[in-house]
PDB file of C-alpha atoms in Angstrom:
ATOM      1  CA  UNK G   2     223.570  53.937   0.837  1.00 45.00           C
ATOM      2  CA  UNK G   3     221.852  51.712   3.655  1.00 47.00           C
ATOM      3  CA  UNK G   4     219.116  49.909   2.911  1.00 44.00           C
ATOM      4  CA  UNK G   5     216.569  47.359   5.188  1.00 44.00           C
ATOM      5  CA  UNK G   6     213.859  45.168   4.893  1.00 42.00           C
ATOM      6  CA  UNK G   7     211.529  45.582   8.423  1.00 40.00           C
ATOM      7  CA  UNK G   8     208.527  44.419   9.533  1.00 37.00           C
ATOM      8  CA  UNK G   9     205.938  46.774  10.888  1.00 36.00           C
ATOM      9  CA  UNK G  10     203.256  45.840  13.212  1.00 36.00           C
ATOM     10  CA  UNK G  11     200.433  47.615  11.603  1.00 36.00           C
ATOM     11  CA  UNK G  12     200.748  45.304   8.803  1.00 40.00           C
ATOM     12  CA  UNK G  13     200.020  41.474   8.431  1.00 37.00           C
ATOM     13  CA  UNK G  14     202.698  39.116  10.578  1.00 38.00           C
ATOM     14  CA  UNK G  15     203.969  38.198   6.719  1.00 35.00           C
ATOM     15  CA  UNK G  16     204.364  41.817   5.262  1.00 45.00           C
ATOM     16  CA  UNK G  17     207.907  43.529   5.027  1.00 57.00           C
ATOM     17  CA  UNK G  18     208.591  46.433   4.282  1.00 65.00           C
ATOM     18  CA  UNK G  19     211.940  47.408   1.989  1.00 75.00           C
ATOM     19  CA  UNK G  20     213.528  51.032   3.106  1.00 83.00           C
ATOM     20  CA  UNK G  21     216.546  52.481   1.072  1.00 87.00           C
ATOM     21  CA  UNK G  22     218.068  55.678   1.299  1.00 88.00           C
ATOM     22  CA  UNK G  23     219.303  57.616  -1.873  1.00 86.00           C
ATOM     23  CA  UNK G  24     221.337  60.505  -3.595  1.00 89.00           C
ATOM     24  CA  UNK G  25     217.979  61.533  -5.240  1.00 91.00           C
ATOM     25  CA  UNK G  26     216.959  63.144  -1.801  1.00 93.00           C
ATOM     26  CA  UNK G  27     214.287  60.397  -1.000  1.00 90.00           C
ATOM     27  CA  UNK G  28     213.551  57.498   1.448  1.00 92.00           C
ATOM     28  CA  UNK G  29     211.395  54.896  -0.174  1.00 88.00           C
ATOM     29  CA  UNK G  30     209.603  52.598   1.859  1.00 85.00           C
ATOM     30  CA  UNK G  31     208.235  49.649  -0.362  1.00 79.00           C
ATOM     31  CA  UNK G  32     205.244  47.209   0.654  1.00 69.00           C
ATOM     32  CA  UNK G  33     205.293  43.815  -1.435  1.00 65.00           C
ATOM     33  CA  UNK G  34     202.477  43.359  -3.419  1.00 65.00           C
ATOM     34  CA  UNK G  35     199.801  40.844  -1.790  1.00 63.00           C
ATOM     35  CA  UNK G  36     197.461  41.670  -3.664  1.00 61.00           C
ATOM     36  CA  UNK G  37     195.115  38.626  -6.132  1.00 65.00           C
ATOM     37  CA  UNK G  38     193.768  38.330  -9.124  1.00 71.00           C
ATOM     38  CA  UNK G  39     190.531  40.622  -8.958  1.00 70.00           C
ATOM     39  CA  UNK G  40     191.381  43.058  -6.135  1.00 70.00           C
ATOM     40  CA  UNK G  41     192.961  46.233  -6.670  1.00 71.00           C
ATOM     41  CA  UNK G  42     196.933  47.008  -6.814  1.00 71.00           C
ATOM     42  CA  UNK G  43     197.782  48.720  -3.207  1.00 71.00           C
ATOM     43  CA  UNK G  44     198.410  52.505  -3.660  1.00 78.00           C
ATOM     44  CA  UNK G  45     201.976  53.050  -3.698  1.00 82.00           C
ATOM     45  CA  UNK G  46     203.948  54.746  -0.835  1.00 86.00           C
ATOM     46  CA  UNK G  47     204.790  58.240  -1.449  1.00 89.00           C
ATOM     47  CA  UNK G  48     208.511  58.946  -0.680  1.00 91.00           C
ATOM     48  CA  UNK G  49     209.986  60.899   2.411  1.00 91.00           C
ATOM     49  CA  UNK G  50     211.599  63.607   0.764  1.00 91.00           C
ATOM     50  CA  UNK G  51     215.290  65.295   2.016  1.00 93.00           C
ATOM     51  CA  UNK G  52     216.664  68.677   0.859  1.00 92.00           C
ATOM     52  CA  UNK G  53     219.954  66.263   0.345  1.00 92.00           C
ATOM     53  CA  UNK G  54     220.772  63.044  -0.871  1.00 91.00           C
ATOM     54  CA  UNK G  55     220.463  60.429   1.934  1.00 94.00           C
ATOM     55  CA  UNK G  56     223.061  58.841   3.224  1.00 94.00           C
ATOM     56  CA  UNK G  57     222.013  56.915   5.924  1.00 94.00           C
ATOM     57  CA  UNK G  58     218.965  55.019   7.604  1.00 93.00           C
ATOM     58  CA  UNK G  59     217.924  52.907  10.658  1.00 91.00           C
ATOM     59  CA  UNK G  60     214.736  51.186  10.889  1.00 87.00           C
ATOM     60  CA  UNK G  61     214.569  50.853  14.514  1.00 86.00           C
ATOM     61  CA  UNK G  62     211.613  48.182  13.950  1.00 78.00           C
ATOM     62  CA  UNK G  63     214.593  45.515  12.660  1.00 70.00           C
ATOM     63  CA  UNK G  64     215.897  46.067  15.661  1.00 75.00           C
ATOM     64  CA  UNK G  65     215.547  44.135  19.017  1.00 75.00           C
ATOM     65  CA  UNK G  66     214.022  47.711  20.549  1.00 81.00           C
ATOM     66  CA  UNK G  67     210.573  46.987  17.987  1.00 78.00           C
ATOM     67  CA  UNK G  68     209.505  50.625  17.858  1.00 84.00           C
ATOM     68  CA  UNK G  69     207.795  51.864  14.269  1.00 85.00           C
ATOM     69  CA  UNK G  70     210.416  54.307  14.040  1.00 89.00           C
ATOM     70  CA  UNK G  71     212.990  55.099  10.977  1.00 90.00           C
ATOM     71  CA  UNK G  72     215.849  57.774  11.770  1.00 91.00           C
ATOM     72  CA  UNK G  73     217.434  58.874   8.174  1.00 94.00           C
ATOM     73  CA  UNK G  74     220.451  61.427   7.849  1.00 94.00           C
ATOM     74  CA  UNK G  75     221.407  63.426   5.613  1.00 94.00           C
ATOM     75  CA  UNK G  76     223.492  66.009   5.463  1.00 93.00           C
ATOM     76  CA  UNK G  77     224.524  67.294   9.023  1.00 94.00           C
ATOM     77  CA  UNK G  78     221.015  66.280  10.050  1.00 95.00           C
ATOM     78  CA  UNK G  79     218.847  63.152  11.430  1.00 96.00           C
ATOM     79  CA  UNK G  80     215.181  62.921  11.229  1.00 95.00           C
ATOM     80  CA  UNK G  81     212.978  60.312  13.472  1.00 95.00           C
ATOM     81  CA  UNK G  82     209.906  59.398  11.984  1.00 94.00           C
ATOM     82  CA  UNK G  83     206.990  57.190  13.122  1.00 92.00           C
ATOM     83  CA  UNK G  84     206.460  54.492  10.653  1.00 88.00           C
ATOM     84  CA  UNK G  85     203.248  53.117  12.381  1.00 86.00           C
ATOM     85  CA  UNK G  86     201.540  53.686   9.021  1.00 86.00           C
ATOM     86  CA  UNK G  87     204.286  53.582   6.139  1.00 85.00           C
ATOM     87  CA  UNK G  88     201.600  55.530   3.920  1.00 87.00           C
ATOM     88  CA  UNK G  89     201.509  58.739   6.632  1.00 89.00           C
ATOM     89  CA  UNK G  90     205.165  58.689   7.867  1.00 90.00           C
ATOM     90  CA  UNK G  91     204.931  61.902  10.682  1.00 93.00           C
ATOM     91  CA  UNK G  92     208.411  63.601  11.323  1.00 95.00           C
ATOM     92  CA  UNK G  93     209.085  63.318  15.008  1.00 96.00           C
ATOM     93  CA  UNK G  94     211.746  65.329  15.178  1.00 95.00           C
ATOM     94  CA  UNK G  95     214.913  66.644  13.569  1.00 94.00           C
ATOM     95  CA  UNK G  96     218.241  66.814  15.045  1.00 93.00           C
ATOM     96  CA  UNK G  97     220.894  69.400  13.883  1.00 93.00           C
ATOM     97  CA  UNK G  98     223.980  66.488  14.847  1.00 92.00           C
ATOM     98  CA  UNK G  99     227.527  66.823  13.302  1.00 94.00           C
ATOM     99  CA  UNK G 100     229.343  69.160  11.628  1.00 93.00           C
ATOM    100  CA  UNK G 101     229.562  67.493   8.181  1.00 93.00           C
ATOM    101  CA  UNK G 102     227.510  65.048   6.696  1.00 94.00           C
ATOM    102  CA  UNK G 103     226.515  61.775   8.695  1.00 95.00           C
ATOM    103  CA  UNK G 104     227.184  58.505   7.016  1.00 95.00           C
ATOM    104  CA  UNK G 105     226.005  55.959   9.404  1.00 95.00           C
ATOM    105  CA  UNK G 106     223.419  55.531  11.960  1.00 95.00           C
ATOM    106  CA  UNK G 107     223.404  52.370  14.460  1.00 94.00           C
ATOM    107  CA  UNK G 108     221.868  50.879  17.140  1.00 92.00           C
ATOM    108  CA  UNK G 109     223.541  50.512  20.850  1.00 89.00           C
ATOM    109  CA  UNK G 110     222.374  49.031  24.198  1.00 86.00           C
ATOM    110  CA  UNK G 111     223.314  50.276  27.195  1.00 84.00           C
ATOM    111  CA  UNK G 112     222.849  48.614  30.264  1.00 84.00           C
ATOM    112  CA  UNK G 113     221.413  50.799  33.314  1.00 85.00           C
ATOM    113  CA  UNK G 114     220.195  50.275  36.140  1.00 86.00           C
ATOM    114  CA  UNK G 115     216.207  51.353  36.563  1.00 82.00           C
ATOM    115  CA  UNK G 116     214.372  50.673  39.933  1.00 85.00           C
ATOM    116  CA  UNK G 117     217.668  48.191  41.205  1.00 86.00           C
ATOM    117  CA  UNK G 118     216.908  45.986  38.121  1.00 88.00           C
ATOM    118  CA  UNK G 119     219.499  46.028  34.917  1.00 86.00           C
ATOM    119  CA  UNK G 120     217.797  46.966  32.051  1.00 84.00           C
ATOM    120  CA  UNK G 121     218.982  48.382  28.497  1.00 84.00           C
ATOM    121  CA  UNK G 122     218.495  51.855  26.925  1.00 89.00           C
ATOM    122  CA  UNK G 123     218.630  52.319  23.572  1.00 93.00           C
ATOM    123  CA  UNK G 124     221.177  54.767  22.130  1.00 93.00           C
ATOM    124  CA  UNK G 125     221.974  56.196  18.566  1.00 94.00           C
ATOM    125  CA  UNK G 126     225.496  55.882  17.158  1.00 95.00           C
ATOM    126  CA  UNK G 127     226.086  58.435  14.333  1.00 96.00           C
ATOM    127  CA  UNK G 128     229.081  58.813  12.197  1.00 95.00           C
ATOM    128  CA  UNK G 129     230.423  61.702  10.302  1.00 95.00           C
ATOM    129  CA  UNK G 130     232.751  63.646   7.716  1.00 95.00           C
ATOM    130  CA  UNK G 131     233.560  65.676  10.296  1.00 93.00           C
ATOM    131  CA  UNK G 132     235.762  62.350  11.735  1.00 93.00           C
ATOM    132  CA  UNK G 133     233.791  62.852  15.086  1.00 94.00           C
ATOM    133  CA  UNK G 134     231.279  59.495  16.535  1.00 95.00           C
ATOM    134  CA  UNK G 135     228.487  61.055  18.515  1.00 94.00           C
ATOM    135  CA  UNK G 136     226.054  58.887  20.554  1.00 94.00           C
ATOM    136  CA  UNK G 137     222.071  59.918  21.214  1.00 93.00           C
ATOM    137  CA  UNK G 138     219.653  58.669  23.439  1.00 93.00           C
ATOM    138  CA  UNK G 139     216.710  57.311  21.562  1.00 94.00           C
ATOM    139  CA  UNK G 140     214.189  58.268  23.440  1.00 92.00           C
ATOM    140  CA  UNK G 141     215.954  62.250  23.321  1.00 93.00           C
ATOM    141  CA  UNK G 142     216.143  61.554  19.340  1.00 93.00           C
ATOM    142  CA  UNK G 143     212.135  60.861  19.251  1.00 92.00           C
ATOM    143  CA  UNK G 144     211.037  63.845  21.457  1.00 88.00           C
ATOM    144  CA  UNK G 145     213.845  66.406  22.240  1.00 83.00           C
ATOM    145  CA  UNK G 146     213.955  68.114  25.377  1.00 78.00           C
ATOM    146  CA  UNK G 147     211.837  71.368  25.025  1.00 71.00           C
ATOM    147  CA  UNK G 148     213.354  72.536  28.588  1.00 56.00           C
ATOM    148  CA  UNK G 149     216.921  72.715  26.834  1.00 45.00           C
ATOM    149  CA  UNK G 150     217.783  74.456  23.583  1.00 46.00           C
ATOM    150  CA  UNK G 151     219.147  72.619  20.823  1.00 42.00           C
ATOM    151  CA  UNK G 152     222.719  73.401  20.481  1.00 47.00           C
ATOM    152  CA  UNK G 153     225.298  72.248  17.941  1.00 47.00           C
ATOM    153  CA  UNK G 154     228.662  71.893  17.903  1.00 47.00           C
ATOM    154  CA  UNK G 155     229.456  74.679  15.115  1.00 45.00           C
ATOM    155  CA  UNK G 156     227.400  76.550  17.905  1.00 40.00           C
ATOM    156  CA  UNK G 157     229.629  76.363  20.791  1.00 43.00           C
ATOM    157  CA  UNK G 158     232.475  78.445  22.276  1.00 46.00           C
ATOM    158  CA  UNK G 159     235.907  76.701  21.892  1.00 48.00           C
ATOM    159  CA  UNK G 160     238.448  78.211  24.723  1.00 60.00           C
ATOM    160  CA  UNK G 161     241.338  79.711  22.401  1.00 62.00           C
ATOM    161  CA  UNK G 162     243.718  79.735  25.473  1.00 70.00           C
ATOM    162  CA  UNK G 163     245.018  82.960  24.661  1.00 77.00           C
ATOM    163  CA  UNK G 164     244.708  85.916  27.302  1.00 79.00           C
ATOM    164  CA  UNK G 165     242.871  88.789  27.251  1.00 80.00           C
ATOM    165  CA  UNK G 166     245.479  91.282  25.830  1.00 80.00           C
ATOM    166  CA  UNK G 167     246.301  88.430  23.098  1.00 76.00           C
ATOM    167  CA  UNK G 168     243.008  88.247  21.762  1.00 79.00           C
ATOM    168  CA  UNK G 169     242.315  91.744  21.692  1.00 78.00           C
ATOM    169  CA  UNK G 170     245.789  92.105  19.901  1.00 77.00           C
ATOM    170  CA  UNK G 171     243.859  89.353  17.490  1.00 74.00           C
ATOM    171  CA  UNK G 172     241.145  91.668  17.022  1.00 76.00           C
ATOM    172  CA  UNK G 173     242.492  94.190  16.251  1.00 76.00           C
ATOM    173  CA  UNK G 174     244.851  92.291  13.675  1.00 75.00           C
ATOM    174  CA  UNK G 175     241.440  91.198  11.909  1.00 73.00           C
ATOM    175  CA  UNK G 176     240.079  94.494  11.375  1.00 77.00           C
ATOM    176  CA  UNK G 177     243.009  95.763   9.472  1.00 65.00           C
ATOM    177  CA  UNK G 178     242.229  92.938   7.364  1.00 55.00           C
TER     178      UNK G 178
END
């Protein structure tokens, strides 16, 4: 399981924050106490709840990008969420992205060129089960495109190379079945 200690900017310049990822289907973020003798003991931070164990995170706020943003994965899935306030976490988005579960998430630069200046574009590396590496733009990761559906790769038509009387020999094969 990953785990990170980040900083957040909504917080004091000496706060962290502590996420880890788990097998009991949450994200906890943790906020060190700071609290004196006297005042009261900071509410704690509910968890961001998975319908699977987590198996991956990425506080893009450790990174040198400095968004509020935490993608998690589990299962087949990634989920971007705004960690401006780590007591209302709001789920950005969720991305249907491998086949099998994903077991790492990472940071990459690219360099571009924007306006005949070099500049860098953050990208998502995320690993898999399914032995495949995919790579995501950030900024598609944090708002999808709503022009294009979301497609998957279980989703798409693989060419089978066979001709047209060999696959209806195939189907017909299958139905006797």
């Amino acid at each position: 399981m990953d785990w990170y200690a980040f900083h957040l900017s909504t917080l004091s310049a000496a706060t962290h924050i502590c996420a880890t990822a788990s097998a009991d289907e949450t994200v906890q973020i943790t906020v060190p106490s700071t609290s004196s003798p006297g005042l009261p003991t900071p509410k704690p931070i509910p968890p961001l709840t998975h319908p699977l164990g987590v198996k991956a995170i990425l506080p893009i706020q450790l990174t040198p990008v400095g968004e509020p943003l935490l993608l998690t994965a589990y299962g087949d899935l990634i989920r971007t969420y705004d960690v401006s306030d780590p007591y209302t976490p709001e789920l950005l988005s969720t991305t249907d992205a491998h086949w099998f579960d994903v077991t790492a998430l990472r940071l990459w630069a690219r360099r571009i060129e924007k306006g005949g200046k070099a500049a860098i574009e953050p990208w998502v590396v995320s690993v898999s089960l399914d032995q495949t590496v995919r790579k995501w733009r950030l900024a598609d990761l944090v708002s999808p495109p709503k022009d294009i559906p979301k497609s998957s790769p279980k989703k798409e038509k693989i060419e089978s190379g066979l001709t047209a009387e060999e696959e209806a020999e195939l189907a017909e094969l299958m139905q006797d079945e």
